[in-house]
CSV table of N, CA and C in Angstrom, one decimal:
chain,number,residue,atom,x,y,z
A,578,MET,N,-21.4,-3.6,-12.7
A,578,MET,CA,-21.4,-4.8,-13.4
A,578,MET,C,-20.7,-4.8,-14.7
A,579,LYS,N,-19.9,-5.7,-14.5
A,579,LYS,CA,-19.2,-6.3,-16.1
A,579,LYS,C,-20.0,-7.2,-17.0
A,580,SER,N,-20.1,-6.8,-18.3
A,580,SER,CA,-20.8,-7.8,-19.2
A,580,SER,C,-19.9,-8.6,-19.5
A,581,LYS,N,-20.7,-10.0,-19.7
A,581,LYS,CA,-20.2,-11.3,-20.0
A,581,LYS,C,-19.4,-11.3,-21.4
A,582,HIS,N,-19.6,-10.2,-21.9
A,582,HIS,CA,-18.8,-10.1,-23.5
A,582,HIS,C,-18.2,-9.2,-23.1
A,583,ASP,N,-17.4,-9.3,-24.3
A,583,ASP,CA,-16.3,-8.5,-24.7
A,583,ASP,C,-16.7,-7.1,-25.3
A,584,SER,N,-16.6,-6.2,-24.9
A,584,SER,CA,-17.0,-4.6,-25.2
A,584,SER,C,-17.3,-4.6,-26.8
A,585,SER,N,-16.1,-5.3,-27.5
A,585,SER,CA,-16.0,-5.1,-28.6
A,585,SER,C,-17.1,-6.2,-29.6
A,586,GLN,N,-18.0,-7.0,-29.0
A,586,GLN,CA,-19.0,-7.6,-29.5
A,586,GLN,C,-20.4,-7.2,-28.8
A,587,ILE,N,-21.0,-7.6,-29.9
A,587,ILE,CA,-22.6,-7.0,-29.5
A,587,ILE,C,-23.4,-8.3,-29.9
A,588,ALA,N,-24.6,-8.7,-29.5
A,588,ALA,CA,-25.4,-9.5,-29.6
A,588,ALA,C,-26.4,-9.2,-30.3
A,589,GLU,N,-26.5,-10.5,-31.6
A,589,GLU,CA,-27.1,-10.0,-32.4
A,589,GLU,C,-27.5,-11.5,-32.9
A,590,ARG,N,-28.6,-11.6,-34.0
A,590,ARG,CA,-29.2,-12.8,-34.1
A,590,ARG,C,-28.6,-13.6,-35.1
A,591,CYS,N,-28.3,-15.0,-35.2
A,591,CYS,CA,-27.2,-15.7,-35.6
A,591,CYS,C,-28.1,-16.9,-36.7
A,592,ASP,N,-28.1,-16.7,-38.1
A,592,ASP,CA,-29.1,-17.7,-38.8
A,592,ASP,C,-28.6,-19.3,-38.4
A,593,SER,N,-27.0,-19.2,-38.8
A,593,SER,CA,-26.6,-20.5,-38.4
A,593,SER,C,-26.9,-21.3,-37.3
A,594,CYS,N,-26.3,-20.1,-36.2
A,594,CYS,CA,-26.7,-20.8,-34.8
A,594,CYS,C,-28.3,-21.1,-34.4
A,595,ALA,N,-28.9,-20.3,-35.4
A,595,ALA,CA,-30.7,-20.2,-34.6
A,595,ALA,C,-31.0,-19.6,-33.4
A,596,ASP,N,-29.8,-18.5,-32.9
A,596,ASP,CA,-30.2,-18.0,-31.3
A,596,ASP,C,-29.5,-16.6,-31.5
A,597,GLU,N,-29.5,-16.0,-30.2
A,597,GLU,CA,-28.7,-14.7,-30.3
A,597,GLU,C,-27.4,-14.5,-29.9
A,598,THR,N,-26.3,-14.6,-30.4
A,598,THR,CA,-24.9,-14.8,-30.4
A,598,THR,C,-24.2,-14.0,-29.9
A,599,PRO,N,-22.9,-13.7,-29.6
A,599,PRO,CA,-22.2,-12.8,-29.8
A,599,PRO,C,-21.6,-12.7,-31.0
A,600,HIS,N,-21.2,-11.3,-31.7
A,600,HIS,CA,-20.7,-11.0,-32.7
A,600,HIS,C,-19.9,-10.0,-32.7
A,601,VAL,N,-18.9,-10.4,-33.4
A,601,VAL,CA,-17.5,-9.1,-33.4
A,601,VAL,C,-18.3,-8.5,-34.7
A,602,VAL,N,-18.4,-6.9,-35.0
A,602,VAL,CA,-19.0,-6.3,-35.6
A,602,VAL,C,-17.6,-5.1,-36.3
A,603,SER,N,-17.4,-5.0,-37.5
A,603,SER,CA,-16.6,-4.2,-38.1
A,603,SER,C,-17.3,-3.4,-39.5
A,604,ILE,N,-16.6,-2.2,-39.9
A,604,ILE,CA,-16.7,-1.6,-41.2
A,604,ILE,C,-15.8,-1.7,-41.9
A,605,GLU,N,-15.9,-2.0,-43.3
A,605,GLU,CA,-14.7,-2.6,-44.1
A,605,GLU,C,-15.1,-2.1,-45.6
A,606,ILE,N,-14.4,-1.3,-46.2
A,606,ILE,CA,-14.5,-1.0,-47.3
A,606,ILE,C,-14.0,-1.9,-48.3
A,607,ARG,N,-15.3,-2.3,-49.3
A,607,ARG,CA,-14.9,-3.1,-50.6
A,607,ARG,C,-15.3,-2.5,-51.5
A,608,THR,N,-14.7,-3.1,-52.7
A,608,THR,CA,-14.5,-2.8,-54.3
A,608,THR,C,-15.6,-3.6,-54.9
A,609,GLU,N,-16.5,-3.2,-55.3
A,609,GLU,CA,-17.6,-4.0,-55.7
A,609,GLU,C,-17.6,-4.3,-57.5
A,610,ASN,N,-17.0,-4.0,-58.1
A,610,ASN,CA,-16.8,-4.4,-59.4
A,610,ASN,C,-15.0,-4.1,-59.7
A,611,GLU,N,-14.3,-5.1,-59.3
A,611,GLU,CA,-13.1,-5.2,-59.6
A,611,GLU,C,-12.5,-5.3,-61.0
A,612,HIS,N,-13.3,-5.4,-62.1
A,612,HIS,CA,-12.6,-5.8,-63.3
A,612,HIS,C,-13.1,-4.5,-64.3
A,613,ALA,N,-14.1,-3.6,-63.5
A,613,ALA,CA,-14.5,-2.0,-63.9
A,613,ALA,C,-13.2,-1.5,-64.5
A,614,GLU,N,-13.5,-0.7,-65.3
A,614,GLU,CA,-12.7,0.3,-66.0
A,614,GLU,C,-12.3,1.4,-64.8
A,615,ASN,N,-13.2,1.8,-63.6
A,615,ASN,CA,-13.2,2.6,-62.8
A,615,ASN,C,-13.7,2.0,-61.4
A,616,SER,N,-12.9,0.8,-61.0
A,616,SER,CA,-13.1,-0.2,-60.0
A,616,SER,C,-12.6,0.7,-58.5
A,617,ALA,N,-11.7,1.5,-59.0
A,617,ALA,CA,-11.2,2.4,-57.7
A,617,ALA,C,-12.2,3.2,-57.3
A,618,PHE,N,-13.4,4.0,-58.1
A,618,PHE,CA,-14.5,4.5,-57.5
A,618,PHE,C,-15.6,3.5,-57.3
A,619,SER,N,-15.3,2.4,-57.2
A,619,SER,CA,-16.5,1.6,-56.9
A,619,SER,C,-16.4,1.0,-55.4
A,620,ARG,N,-16.1,1.8,-54.7
A,620,ARG,CA,-16.0,1.3,-53.3
A,620,ARG,C,-16.7,1.6,-52.3
A,621,GLU,N,-17.5,0.8,-51.4
A,621,GLU,CA,-18.8,1.2,-50.8
A,621,GLU,C,-18.5,0.4,-49.3
A,622,PRO,N,-19.1,1.2,-48.1
A,622,PRO,CA,-18.8,0.6,-46.7
A,622,PRO,C,-19.9,-0.5,-46.8
A,623,TYR,N,-19.4,-1.4,-45.7
A,623,TYR,CA,-19.7,-2.6,-45.5
A,623,TYR,C,-19.8,-2.7,-44.2
A,624,ARG,N,-21.0,-3.3,-43.6
A,624,ARG,CA,-20.9,-3.6,-41.9
A,624,ARG,C,-20.7,-4.9,-42.1
A,625,ILE,N,-19.7,-5.8,-41.3
A,625,ILE,CA,-19.3,-6.9,-41.1
A,625,ILE,C,-19.7,-7.5,-39.9
A,626,SER,N,-20.5,-8.7,-40.0
A,626,SER,CA,-21.0,-9.2,-38.6
A,626,SER,C,-20.1,-10.5,-38.4
A,627,THR,N,-19.9,-11.1,-37.7
A,627,THR,CA,-18.7,-12.3,-37.5
A,627,THR,C,-19.6,-12.8,-36.3
A,628,CYS,N,-19.9,-14.1,-36.3
A,628,CYS,CA,-20.6,-14.8,-34.9
A,628,CYS,C,-19.3,-15.3,-34.6
A,629,VAL,N,-19.1,-15.1,-33.3
A,629,VAL,CA,-18.3,-15.8,-32.3
A,629,VAL,C,-18.1,-17.1,-32.1
A,630,VAL,N,-19.7,-17.5,-32.3
A,630,VAL,CA,-19.5,-19.3,-31.7
A,630,VAL,C,-19.8,-20.0,-32.9
A,631,CYS,N,-20.0,-19.8,-34.4
A,631,CYS,CA,-19.7,-20.7,-35.4
A,631,CYS,C,-19.2,-20.0,-36.4
A,632,GLY,N,-18.5,-19.0,-36.7
A,632,GLY,CA,-17.8,-18.1,-37.2
A,632,GLY,C,-18.3,-17.7,-38.9
A,633,ALA,N,-19.5,-18.0,-38.7
A,633,ALA,CA,-20.7,-17.4,-39.6
A,633,ALA,C,-20.5,-15.9,-39.9
A,634,GLU,N,-20.1,-15.0,-41.0
A,634,GLU,CA,-19.9,-13.6,-41.3
A,634,GLU,C,-20.9,-13.1,-42.1
A,635,THR,N,-21.8,-12.2,-41.9
A,635,THR,CA,-22.5,-11.7,-43.0
A,635,THR,C,-21.8,-10.0,-43.4
A,636,GLY,N,-22.5,-9.4,-44.5
A,636,GLY,CA,-22.1,-8.4,-44.8
A,636,GLY,C,-23.0,-7.4,-45.5
A,637,GLN,N,-23.1,-6.0,-45.0
A,637,GLN,CA,-24.5,-5.7,-45.6
A,637,GLN,C,-23.8,-4.5,-45.9
A,638,ARG,N,-24.5,-3.9,-47.4
A,638,ARG,CA,-23.6,-2.5,-47.6
A,638,ARG,C,-24.4,-1.3,-47.3
A,639,MET,N,-23.5,-0.8,-46.4
A,639,MET,CA,-24.1,0.4,-45.6
A,639,MET,C,-25.1,1.4,-46.9
A,640,ASN,N,-24.9,1.7,-47.6
A,640,ASN,CA,-25.8,2.6,-48.5
A,640,ASN,C,-27.0,2.2,-48.8
A,641,ASP,N,-27.4,0.8,-48.5
A,641,ASP,CA,-28.5,0.1,-48.9
A,641,ASP,C,-29.5,0.2,-47.7
A,642,GLN,N,-29.0,0.5,-46.5
A,642,GLN,CA,-30.1,0.8,-45.4
A,642,GLN,C,-31.2,1.9,-45.6
């Protein structure tokens, strides 16, 4: 049986929609302090989740889990 959601989407709670909705989830490397002298070394992986219904995006630093 095939899921009604694309395989790249996952159902998660969306605070904006106040419901569980499909989200596109990806990993992104972000520079945390672009103005610092060592900004090239202050990059961290973030889990980015975007609601397919309303477009709300959340990012969570992976090392904080």
